Coordinates of C-alpha atoms in Angstrom, one line a residue:
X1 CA 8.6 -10.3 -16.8
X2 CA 11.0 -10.0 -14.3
X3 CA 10.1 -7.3 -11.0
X4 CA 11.9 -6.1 -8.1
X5 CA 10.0 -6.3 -5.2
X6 CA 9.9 -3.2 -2.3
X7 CA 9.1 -4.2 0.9
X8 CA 8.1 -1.2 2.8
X9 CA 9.1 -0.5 6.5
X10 CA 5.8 -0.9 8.1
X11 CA 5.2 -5.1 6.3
X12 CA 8.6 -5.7 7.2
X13 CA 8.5 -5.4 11.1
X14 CA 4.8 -5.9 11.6
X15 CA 2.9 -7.4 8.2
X16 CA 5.6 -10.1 7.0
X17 CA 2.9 -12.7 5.8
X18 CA 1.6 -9.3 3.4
X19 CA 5.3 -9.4 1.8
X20 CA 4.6 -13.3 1.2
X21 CA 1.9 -12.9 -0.4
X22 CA 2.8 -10.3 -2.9
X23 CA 5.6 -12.5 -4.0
X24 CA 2.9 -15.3 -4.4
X25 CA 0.4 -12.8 -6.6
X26 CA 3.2 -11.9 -8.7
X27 CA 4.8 -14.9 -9.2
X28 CA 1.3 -15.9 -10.5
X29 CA 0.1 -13.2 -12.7
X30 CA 3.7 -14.8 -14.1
X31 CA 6.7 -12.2 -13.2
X32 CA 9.5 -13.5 -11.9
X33 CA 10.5 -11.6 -9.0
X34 CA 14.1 -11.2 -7.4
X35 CA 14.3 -9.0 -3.8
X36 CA 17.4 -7.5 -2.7
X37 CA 17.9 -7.8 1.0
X38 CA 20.0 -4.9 2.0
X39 CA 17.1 -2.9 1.1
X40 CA 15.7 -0.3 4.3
X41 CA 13.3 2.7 4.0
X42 CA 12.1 4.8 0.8
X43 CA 13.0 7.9 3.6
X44 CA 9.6 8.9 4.1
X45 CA 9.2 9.3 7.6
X46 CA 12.3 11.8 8.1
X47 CA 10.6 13.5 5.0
X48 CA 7.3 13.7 6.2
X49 CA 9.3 15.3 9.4
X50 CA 10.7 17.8 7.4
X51 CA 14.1 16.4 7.8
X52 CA 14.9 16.1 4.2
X53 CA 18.7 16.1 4.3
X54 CA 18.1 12.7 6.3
X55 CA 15.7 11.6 4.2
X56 CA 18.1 12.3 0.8
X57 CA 20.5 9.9 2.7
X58 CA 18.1 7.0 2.7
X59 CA 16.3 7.8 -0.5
X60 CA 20.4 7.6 -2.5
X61 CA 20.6 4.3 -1.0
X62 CA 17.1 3.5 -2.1
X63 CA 18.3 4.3 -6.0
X64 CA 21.3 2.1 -5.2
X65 CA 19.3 -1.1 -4.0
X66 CA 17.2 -1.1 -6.9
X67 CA 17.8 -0.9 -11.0
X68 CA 16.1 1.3 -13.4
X69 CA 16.0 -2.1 -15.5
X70 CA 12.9 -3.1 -14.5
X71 CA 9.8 -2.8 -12.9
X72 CA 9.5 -2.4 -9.5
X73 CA 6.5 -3.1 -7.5
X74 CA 5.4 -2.7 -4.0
X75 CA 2.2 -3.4 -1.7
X76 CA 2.1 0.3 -0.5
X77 CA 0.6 3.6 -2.5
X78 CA 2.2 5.7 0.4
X79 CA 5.9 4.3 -0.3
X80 CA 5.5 4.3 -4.0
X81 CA 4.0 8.0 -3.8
X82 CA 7.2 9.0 -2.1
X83 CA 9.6 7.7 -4.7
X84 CA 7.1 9.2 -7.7
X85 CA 7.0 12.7 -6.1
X86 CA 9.1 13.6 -3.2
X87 CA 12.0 12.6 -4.9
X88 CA 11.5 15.2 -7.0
X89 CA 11.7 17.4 -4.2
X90 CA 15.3 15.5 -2.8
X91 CA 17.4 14.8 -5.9
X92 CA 16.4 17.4 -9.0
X93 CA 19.7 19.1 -9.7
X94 CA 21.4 16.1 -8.1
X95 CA 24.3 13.9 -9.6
X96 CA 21.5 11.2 -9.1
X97 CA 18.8 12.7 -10.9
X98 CA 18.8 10.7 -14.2
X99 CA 18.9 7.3 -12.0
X100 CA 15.7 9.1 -9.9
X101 CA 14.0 9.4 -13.1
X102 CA 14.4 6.0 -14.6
X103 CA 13.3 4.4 -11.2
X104 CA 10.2 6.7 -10.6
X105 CA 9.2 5.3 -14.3
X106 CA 9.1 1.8 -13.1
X107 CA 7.9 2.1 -9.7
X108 CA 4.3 0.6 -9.4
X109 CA 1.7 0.0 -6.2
X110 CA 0.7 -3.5 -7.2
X111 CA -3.0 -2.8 -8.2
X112 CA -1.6 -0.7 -10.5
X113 CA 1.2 -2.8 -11.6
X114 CA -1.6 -6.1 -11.9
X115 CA -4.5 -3.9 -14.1
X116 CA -2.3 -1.6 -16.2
X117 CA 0.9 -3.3 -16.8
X118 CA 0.3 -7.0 -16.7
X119 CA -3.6 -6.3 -17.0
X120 CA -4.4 -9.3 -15.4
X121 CA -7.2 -9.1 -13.1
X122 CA -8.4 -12.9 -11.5
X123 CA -6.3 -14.7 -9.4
X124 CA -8.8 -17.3 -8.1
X125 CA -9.0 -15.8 -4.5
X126 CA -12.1 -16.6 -2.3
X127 CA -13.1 -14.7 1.0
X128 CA -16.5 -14.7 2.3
X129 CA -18.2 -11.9 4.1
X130 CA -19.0 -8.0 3.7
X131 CA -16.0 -5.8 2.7
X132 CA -15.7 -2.0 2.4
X133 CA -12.8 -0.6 0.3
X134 CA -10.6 2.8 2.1
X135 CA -8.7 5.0 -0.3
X136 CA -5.6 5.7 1.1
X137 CA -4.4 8.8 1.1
X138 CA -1.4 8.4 -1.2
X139 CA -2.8 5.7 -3.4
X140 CA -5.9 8.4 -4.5
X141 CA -3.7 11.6 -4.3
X142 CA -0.2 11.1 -5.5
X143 CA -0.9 7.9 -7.5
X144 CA -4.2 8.6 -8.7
X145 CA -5.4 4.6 -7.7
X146 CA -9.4 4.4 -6.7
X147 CA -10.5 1.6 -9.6
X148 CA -7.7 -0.5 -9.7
X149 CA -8.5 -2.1 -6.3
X150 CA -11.7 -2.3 -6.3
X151 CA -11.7 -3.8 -10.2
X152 CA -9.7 -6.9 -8.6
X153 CA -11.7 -7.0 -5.5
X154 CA -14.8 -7.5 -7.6
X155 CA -13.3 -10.9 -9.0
X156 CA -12.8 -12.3 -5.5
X157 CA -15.5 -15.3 -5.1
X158 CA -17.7 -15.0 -2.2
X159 CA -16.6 -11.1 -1.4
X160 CA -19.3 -9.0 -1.3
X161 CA -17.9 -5.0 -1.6
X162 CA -20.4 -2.3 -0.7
X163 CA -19.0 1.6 -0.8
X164 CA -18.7 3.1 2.3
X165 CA -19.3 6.4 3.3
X166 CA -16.8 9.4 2.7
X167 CA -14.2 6.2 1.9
X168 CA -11.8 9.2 0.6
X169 CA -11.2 10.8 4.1
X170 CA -7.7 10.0 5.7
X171 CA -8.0 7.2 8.3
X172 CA -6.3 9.5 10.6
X173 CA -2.6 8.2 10.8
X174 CA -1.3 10.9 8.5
X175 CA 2.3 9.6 9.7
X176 CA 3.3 11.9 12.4
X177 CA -0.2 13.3 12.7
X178 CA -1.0 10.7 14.5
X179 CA 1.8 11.1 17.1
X180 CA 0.6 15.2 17.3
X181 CA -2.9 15.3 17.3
X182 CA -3.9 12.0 19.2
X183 CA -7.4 13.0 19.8
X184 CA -8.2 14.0 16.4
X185 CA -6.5 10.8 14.7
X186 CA -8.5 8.8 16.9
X187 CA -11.5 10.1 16.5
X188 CA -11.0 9.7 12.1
X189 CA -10.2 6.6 13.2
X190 CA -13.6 5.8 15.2
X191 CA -15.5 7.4 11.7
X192 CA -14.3 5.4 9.7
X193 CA -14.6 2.1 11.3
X194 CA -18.3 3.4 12.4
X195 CA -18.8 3.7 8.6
X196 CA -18.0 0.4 8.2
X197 CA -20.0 -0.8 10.5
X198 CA -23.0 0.9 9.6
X199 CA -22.4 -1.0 6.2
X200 CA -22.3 -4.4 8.3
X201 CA -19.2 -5.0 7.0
X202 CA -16.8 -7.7 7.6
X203 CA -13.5 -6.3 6.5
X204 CA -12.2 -2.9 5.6
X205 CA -9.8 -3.4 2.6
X206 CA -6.7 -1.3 1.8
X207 CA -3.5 -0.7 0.2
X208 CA -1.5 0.6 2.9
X209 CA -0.6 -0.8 5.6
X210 CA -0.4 2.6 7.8
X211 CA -4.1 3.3 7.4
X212 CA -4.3 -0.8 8.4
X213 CA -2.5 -0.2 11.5
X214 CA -4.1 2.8 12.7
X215 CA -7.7 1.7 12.4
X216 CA -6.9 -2.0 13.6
X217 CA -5.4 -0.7 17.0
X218 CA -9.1 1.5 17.1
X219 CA -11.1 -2.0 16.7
X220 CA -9.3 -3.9 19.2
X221 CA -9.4 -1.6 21.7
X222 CA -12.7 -1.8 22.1
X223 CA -13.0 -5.6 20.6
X224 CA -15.3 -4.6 17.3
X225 CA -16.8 -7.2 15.0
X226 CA -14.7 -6.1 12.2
X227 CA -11.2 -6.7 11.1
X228 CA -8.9 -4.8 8.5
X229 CA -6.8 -6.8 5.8
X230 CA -4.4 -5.6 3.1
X231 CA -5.6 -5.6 -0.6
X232 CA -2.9 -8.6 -1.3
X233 CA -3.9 -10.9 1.9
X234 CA -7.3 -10.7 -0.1
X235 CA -6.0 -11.5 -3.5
X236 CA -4.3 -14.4 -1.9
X237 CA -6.6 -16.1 0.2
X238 CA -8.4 -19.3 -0.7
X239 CA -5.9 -20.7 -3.0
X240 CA -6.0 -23.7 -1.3
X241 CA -9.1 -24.3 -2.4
X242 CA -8.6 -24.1 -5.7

């Protein structure tokens, strides 16, 4: 099965090792994977900041850097819920709808992609400790993901996952929410990490990196016992002892 791989903004310049990884998880669930390097932004942010003639710039060179051939998969609900929906919003009536269409039928988050299209589910990863799992946003609302992850989590050896409290309430980050209301991001942010904690977990476990961002900047500044890792950095790690 061969699958283009999107790296979003946000791995790219700060969570490289994350795009890595998701080459190695889909290279072994057996896809063979091909990534074209002119590739930039799905044109989110300049949607989400309601400048949408911007963000129909970058979203017609999005259709052009990738094929309606094959599947497309990337480690980020929020990108992938941009593509599915907003496009909608950007190109119907456009020369390029057709092309739009074909793309946003291929276009997978990777928990998706690995249970419902390749169904494959064990990858032989090991991480020991106490996890909690937060729904992003996008994931849960435009693409409808809350088992997926949490189905491949539970074949991770030596991970224990416990539900959190109210694990579908935003992080906070919110894109330029953050930026705006500082004191209420922050504060989402503190919640949730303090939900974590009251679980005793080790890890709080996502899809996007956004909500990864935004609550690891809360646990370092004040130097909690308590990290965040993306859902593929999981799926990934122990190989080596394999």
């Amino acid at each position: 099965m061969k699958v283009e791989l999107f790296v979003p903004c946000f791995i790219d310049q700060l969570y490289p090792e994350t795009a890595f990884n998701t080459i190695r998880l889909l290279e072994k669930a057996g896809c063979e994977v091909t990534y074209n390097a002119e590739q930039t932004c799905c044109g989110q942010p300049a949607y989400n900041a309601g400048f949408w003639d911007e963000a129909t710039v970058v979203g017609q060179k999005f259709l052009k850097d990738f094929s309606a051939d094959h599947y497309i998969v990337s480690p980020s609900a929020s990108c992938i819920g941009m593509v599915k929906h907003s496009y909608n919003d950007l190109f119907t009536g456009s020369i390029e709808q057709s092309h739009c269409r074909s793309i946003q039928k291929n276009i997978f988050e990777i928990s998706d992609f690995l249970v419902n299209v390749v169904k494959k589910d064990y990858f032989g990863a090991e991480l020991e400790g106490i996890a909690v799992y937060h729904d992003a946003c996008s994931a849960l609302r435009e693409c409808k993901i809350k088992d997926e992850p949490r189905h491949l989590l539970s074949k991770v050896l030596g991970l224990e996952m416990v539900e959190v409290k109210d694990s579908e309430v935003c992080c906070g980050f919110g894109g330029t929410f953050s930026v705006k209301f500082e004191g209420i991001s922050s504060a989402m942010a503190e919640q949730k990490v303090k939900n974590a904690m009251d679980m005793h977990a080790d890890y709080i476990i996502s899809t996007d990196a956004s909500c990864l961002l935004q609550l690891q900047a809360y646990i370092d500044q004040y130097r909690l016992p308590i990290k965040t890792i993306h859902l593929v950095d999981v799926l990934t790690a122990g190989w080596g002892n394999i």
